Amino acid sequence: MNSSAPDNITNILDVESIRADFPILQQEVHGCRLAFLDNAASSQRPRAVIDAVSHYYEHDHANVHRGVHSLSHRATDAYEGAREKVRTFINAKSASEIVFTGGTTESINLVAASLGLNMGPGDEILISHMEHHSNIVPWKLLCERSGATLHVAPINHRGELILDEMLAMLGPSTKIVALTHASNALGTVNPVSEVIEAAHALDIPVLIDGAQAVPHSTIDVQKLGCEFYAFSGHKMCGPTGIGVLYGREDMLERLPPWQGGGEMILSVSFEETVYNKLPYKFEAGTPHIAGAIGLGAAIDYLNGIGMESIAAYESHLSAYAGQQLAAIDGLRIIGEADNKVSVHSFVIDGIHPHDLGTVLDHKGVAIRTGHHCAMPVMDFFGVAGTARASMAFYNNAEDIDQLIDALAVAKEMFA
Ligand code: 7TS
């Protein structure tokens, strides 16, 4: 190993004891130590989350909100307890504003479907060029259904939003702005507060896709002031299939439900349906109870470390990775914004990203390769795909060194 990692990486968190909390990290892949650097796709789970989910299934499982028996009460308390943990984690005003969904994708589809019922020709939706497909396609579908028009704010060659051009695109016909907080393909952190403020000056609601921001920083939805904030449990050490739509109470009250079924109604007859109160109006059917409980355990775990410490640690580790990558001959970083989360997309002259990913896998290094569900970003940079190393707080300098050594091997192989 060629570690030249500065001491400040190791002083902020006790990463070795954190790593011991993650059983999956203790394995070898192809006979090598595992360096898991695909956290932007999905993070790993600490023992506390795995245990919380197992405990629920072993002791407390029953359907929520409907049984008079003890297990149903326990399941309901745990499920609603998880909602309260999410509320505190993002500083929402009320637990009524926390809708459990299947993830970011479902959260955005919910808003597009529900808000879209009132849209028609002449209405505009504003997104940016760096969105994940899940913050593009639901709006495209809505445009096809309603006749509304999708507008796309441009980015520059550093992978940054061109803010003044985006703000100039806001107008009386804009019905919603949907913007990613942090780009999964570039790492760019967007100036969301400025966008929210400008949109609000024109009474335009704003949805923020927080999938890549929540795992790395402290989020305060009241401070941000956005109407909607969407994120996924599995990118923040929680289970898959669970996510959150934060919706400001006044907005959620105004929106019609998007899916009908049990749980989201107070009474049903063939003549009239009375919807349930928030947030249940948006949670039709039996929810992912274990997922919510696991997400609550993930939040407890993250809080135990502290989001500020996580952010500080990752920023040092990411700077170290950035320096090491930049020193590699023929390597081009895609996404050079000043403000980035710990996501590094890159291409290497003469090596297809998938080949790179395969060689790295044989050295125990897990990265993602491809278009990262952000094809417009790939088109903008003129590449079919990139290799992407993305870090979490349980990564260490050894992971980065292993990545850099494996890249040297790949370069030699394809020279
Ligand atoms: N928005 C962003 C910014 C994302 O990065 C992702 C997933 C999503 C939305 C969708 O989240 P989901 O949990 O509903 O699937 N991003 C990635 C990725 O970068 N690699 O795999 C999934």
XYZ file of C-alpha atoms in Angstrom, residues 101-364:
264
model
C -42.592 5.625 0.545
C -40.576 2.977 -1.269
C -37.719 5.429 -1.825
C -36.770 8.625 -3.606
C -38.204 7.391 -6.896
C -41.614 6.725 -5.401
C -41.558 10.003 -3.461
C -41.002 11.993 -6.659
C -43.624 9.991 -8.557
C -46.089 10.694 -5.768
C -45.615 14.448 -6.075
C -45.671 14.369 -9.882
C -48.877 12.321 -9.919
C -50.660 14.294 -7.247
C -49.572 17.832 -8.126
C -49.919 16.998 -11.796
C -53.666 16.530 -11.570
C -54.020 20.304 -11.741
C -51.583 20.874 -14.598
C -52.298 21.467 -18.241
C -50.929 22.974 -21.451
C -48.986 26.168 -20.822
C -47.745 25.005 -17.405
C -44.020 24.526 -16.941
C -41.859 22.233 -14.835
C -38.252 23.237 -14.194
C -35.503 20.705 -13.472
C -31.741 20.750 -14.063
C -29.453 18.988 -16.520
C -27.827 16.953 -13.733
C -30.881 15.086 -12.464
C -31.051 11.348 -11.862
C -33.588 9.699 -14.192
C -35.995 9.451 -11.276
C -36.182 13.250 -11.182
C -36.642 13.467 -14.960
C -38.914 10.663 -16.100
C -41.837 11.249 -13.672
C -41.959 14.853 -14.932
C -41.698 13.740 -18.582
C -44.617 11.383 -17.998
C -46.568 14.186 -16.403
C -45.863 16.431 -19.404
C -47.092 13.692 -21.746
C -50.268 13.285 -19.686
C -51.039 16.925 -19.108
C -49.548 18.864 -22.006
C -47.230 20.769 -19.621
C -43.664 21.563 -20.750
C -40.385 20.448 -19.188
C -37.622 23.048 -18.945
C -34.044 22.115 -18.117
C -31.603 24.465 -16.397
C -28.070 24.186 -17.835
C -24.807 23.113 -16.215
C -21.234 24.153 -16.982
C -18.175 22.059 -17.774
C -17.208 21.829 -14.127
C -20.538 20.098 -13.563
C -22.081 23.035 -11.716
C -25.562 24.412 -12.100
C -25.605 27.745 -13.951
C -27.628 29.405 -11.245
C -28.463 32.724 -12.868
C -29.730 30.937 -15.975
C -31.872 28.652 -13.849
C -33.344 31.574 -11.932
C -34.065 33.385 -15.203
C -36.136 30.386 -16.291
C -38.572 30.829 -13.376
C -41.787 32.548 -14.338
C -45.530 32.740 -13.806
C -46.058 29.490 -15.743
C -43.614 27.481 -13.596
C -45.698 25.140 -11.480
C -42.840 23.309 -9.743
C -39.068 23.268 -9.533
C -37.494 19.848 -8.972
C -33.764 19.908 -8.257
C -31.253 17.479 -6.870
C -29.479 18.546 -3.689
C -26.376 16.558 -4.706
C -25.716 14.896 -8.054
C -25.105 11.147 -8.018
C -23.082 11.274 -11.230
C -20.964 14.364 -10.526
C -21.031 14.818 -6.760
C -21.999 18.474 -7.201
C -23.859 20.036 -4.274
C -26.373 22.533 -5.604
C -27.190 25.959 -4.134
C -30.677 24.765 -3.240
C -31.397 27.565 -0.754
C -30.923 30.212 -3.447
C -33.205 28.320 -5.826
C -35.874 27.855 -3.147
C -35.760 31.523 -2.208
C -36.082 32.681 -5.819
C -38.896 30.218 -6.532
C -40.778 31.264 -3.414
C -40.593 34.908 -4.456
C -42.840 33.793 -7.343
C -44.923 31.395 -5.199
C -43.498 28.340 -6.964
C -43.177 25.152 -4.898
C -39.843 23.319 -4.848
C -39.052 19.618 -4.595
C -35.515 18.705 -3.582
C -34.143 15.258 -4.412
C -32.068 14.579 -1.316
C -31.040 10.994 -2.108
C -27.337 11.861 -2.244
C -27.353 14.642 0.339
C -29.027 13.064 3.369
C -26.312 10.414 3.895
C -23.557 13.036 4.003
C -24.807 16.117 5.824
C -27.247 17.595 8.316
C -30.551 18.386 6.626
C -32.972 20.904 8.099
C -36.117 21.087 5.980
C -37.508 24.031 7.935
C -34.363 26.031 7.300
C -34.397 25.042 3.617
C -38.082 25.920 3.422
C -38.744 23.621 0.459
C -42.211 22.173 -0.017
C -40.937 18.647 -0.683
C -37.771 16.732 0.167
C -37.297 13.142 -1.063
C -34.751 10.530 0.052
C -34.062 6.790 0.311
C -33.328 4.633 3.353
C -30.868 2.330 1.615
C -28.387 5.112 0.875
C -28.171 6.020 4.576
C -27.536 2.599 6.128
C -31.224 1.665 6.259
C -33.102 -1.107 4.438
C -34.003 -1.102 0.755
C -37.607 -0.435 -0.261
C -38.160 2.313 2.305
C -37.849 6.026 1.753
C -39.366 9.311 2.715
C -41.300 12.120 1.197
C -41.198 15.157 3.428
C -44.021 17.458 2.432
C -44.796 20.760 4.101
C -48.107 20.293 5.861
C -50.023 22.995 3.975
C -48.907 21.476 0.647
C -49.753 17.906 1.603
C -53.171 19.052 2.854
C -53.876 20.659 -0.520
C -52.712 17.697 -2.625
C -55.072 14.856 -3.499
C -53.976 11.297 -2.641
C -52.156 9.442 -5.402
C -52.903 5.805 -4.596
C -56.177 4.522 -3.222
C -56.654 1.610 -0.881
C -56.755 0.674 2.768
C -55.213 2.935 5.419
C -55.560 6.152 3.392
C -59.290 6.506 4.038
C -61.506 7.250 7.017
C -64.693 5.952 5.443
C -65.699 4.476 2.127
C -69.087 3.969 0.571
C -69.880 3.612 -3.099
C -71.059 7.225 -3.053
C -68.295 8.911 -1.071
C -64.764 8.401 0.216
C -63.381 10.429 3.111
C -59.609 10.517 3.141
C -57.532 9.875 6.225
C -55.523 12.637 7.889
C -51.859 13.251 7.106
C -49.600 11.447 6.538
C -51.838 8.365 6.116
C -53.673 9.947 3.169
C -50.514 9.152 1.182
C -49.788 5.704 2.627
C -52.255 3.361 0.948
C -51.995 -0.316 1.840
C -49.824 -2.165 4.340
C -46.570 -0.229 4.580
C -42.994 -1.523 4.746
C -43.097 -1.726 8.545
C -39.744 -3.494 8.979
C -38.168 -1.053 6.538
C -39.330 1.942 8.539
C -38.096 0.375 11.778
C -34.738 -0.380 10.151
C -34.548 3.203 8.893
C -35.230 4.419 12.433
C -32.347 2.247 13.678
C -30.109 3.647 10.924
C -30.944 7.173 12.048
C -30.088 6.263 15.657
C -26.790 4.851 14.427
C -25.937 7.933 12.327
C -26.892 10.223 15.200
C -24.634 8.191 17.487
C -21.696 9.126 15.259
C -23.007 12.608 14.460
C -23.770 13.957 11.002
C -21.350 16.846 11.481
C -18.491 14.468 12.216
C -19.513 12.334 9.252
C -19.487 15.378 6.968
C -16.105 16.560 8.260
C -14.520 13.113 7.983
C -15.883 12.466 4.489
C -14.723 15.842 3.273
C -11.102 15.021 4.287
C -11.293 11.491 2.873
C -12.829 12.788 -0.333
C -10.125 15.448 -0.720
C -7.486 12.734 -0.292
C -9.183 10.555 -2.926
C -9.513 13.541 -5.284
C -5.785 14.328 -5.001
C -4.771 10.712 -5.568
C -7.050 10.341 -8.594
C -5.954 13.640 -10.128
C -2.337 12.460 -10.026
C -3.073 9.520 -12.352
C -1.928 10.082 -15.894
C -4.726 9.938 -18.472
C -7.473 10.102 -15.854
C -10.152 12.726 -16.381
C -12.423 13.684 -13.502
C -16.038 14.251 -14.558
C -17.495 16.790 -12.159
C -15.141 19.352 -10.676
C -17.523 21.536 -8.715
C -16.090 23.394 -5.728
C -18.805 21.997 -3.481
C -19.057 18.210 -3.790
C -20.132 15.210 -1.763
C -17.728 12.258 -1.667
C -18.515 11.070 -5.202
C -15.732 10.820 -7.793
C -16.677 10.094 -11.399
C -13.860 9.617 -13.856
C -12.769 8.116 -17.163
C -9.334 6.805 -18.118
C -8.009 7.138 -21.658
C -8.286 3.890 -23.577
C -10.118 1.878 -20.894
C -13.859 1.263 -21.009
C -15.428 1.969 -17.587
C -16.905 -1.543 -17.435
C -13.472 -3.098 -18.048
C -12.088 -0.880 -15.337
C -14.850 -1.985 -12.966
C -14.112 -5.643 -13.673
C -10.378 -5.311 -13.058
C -11.052 -3.377 -9.861
C -13.482 -6.050 -8.669
C -10.712 -8.624 -9.001
C -8.664 -6.451 -6.674
C -11.491 -6.319 -4.138
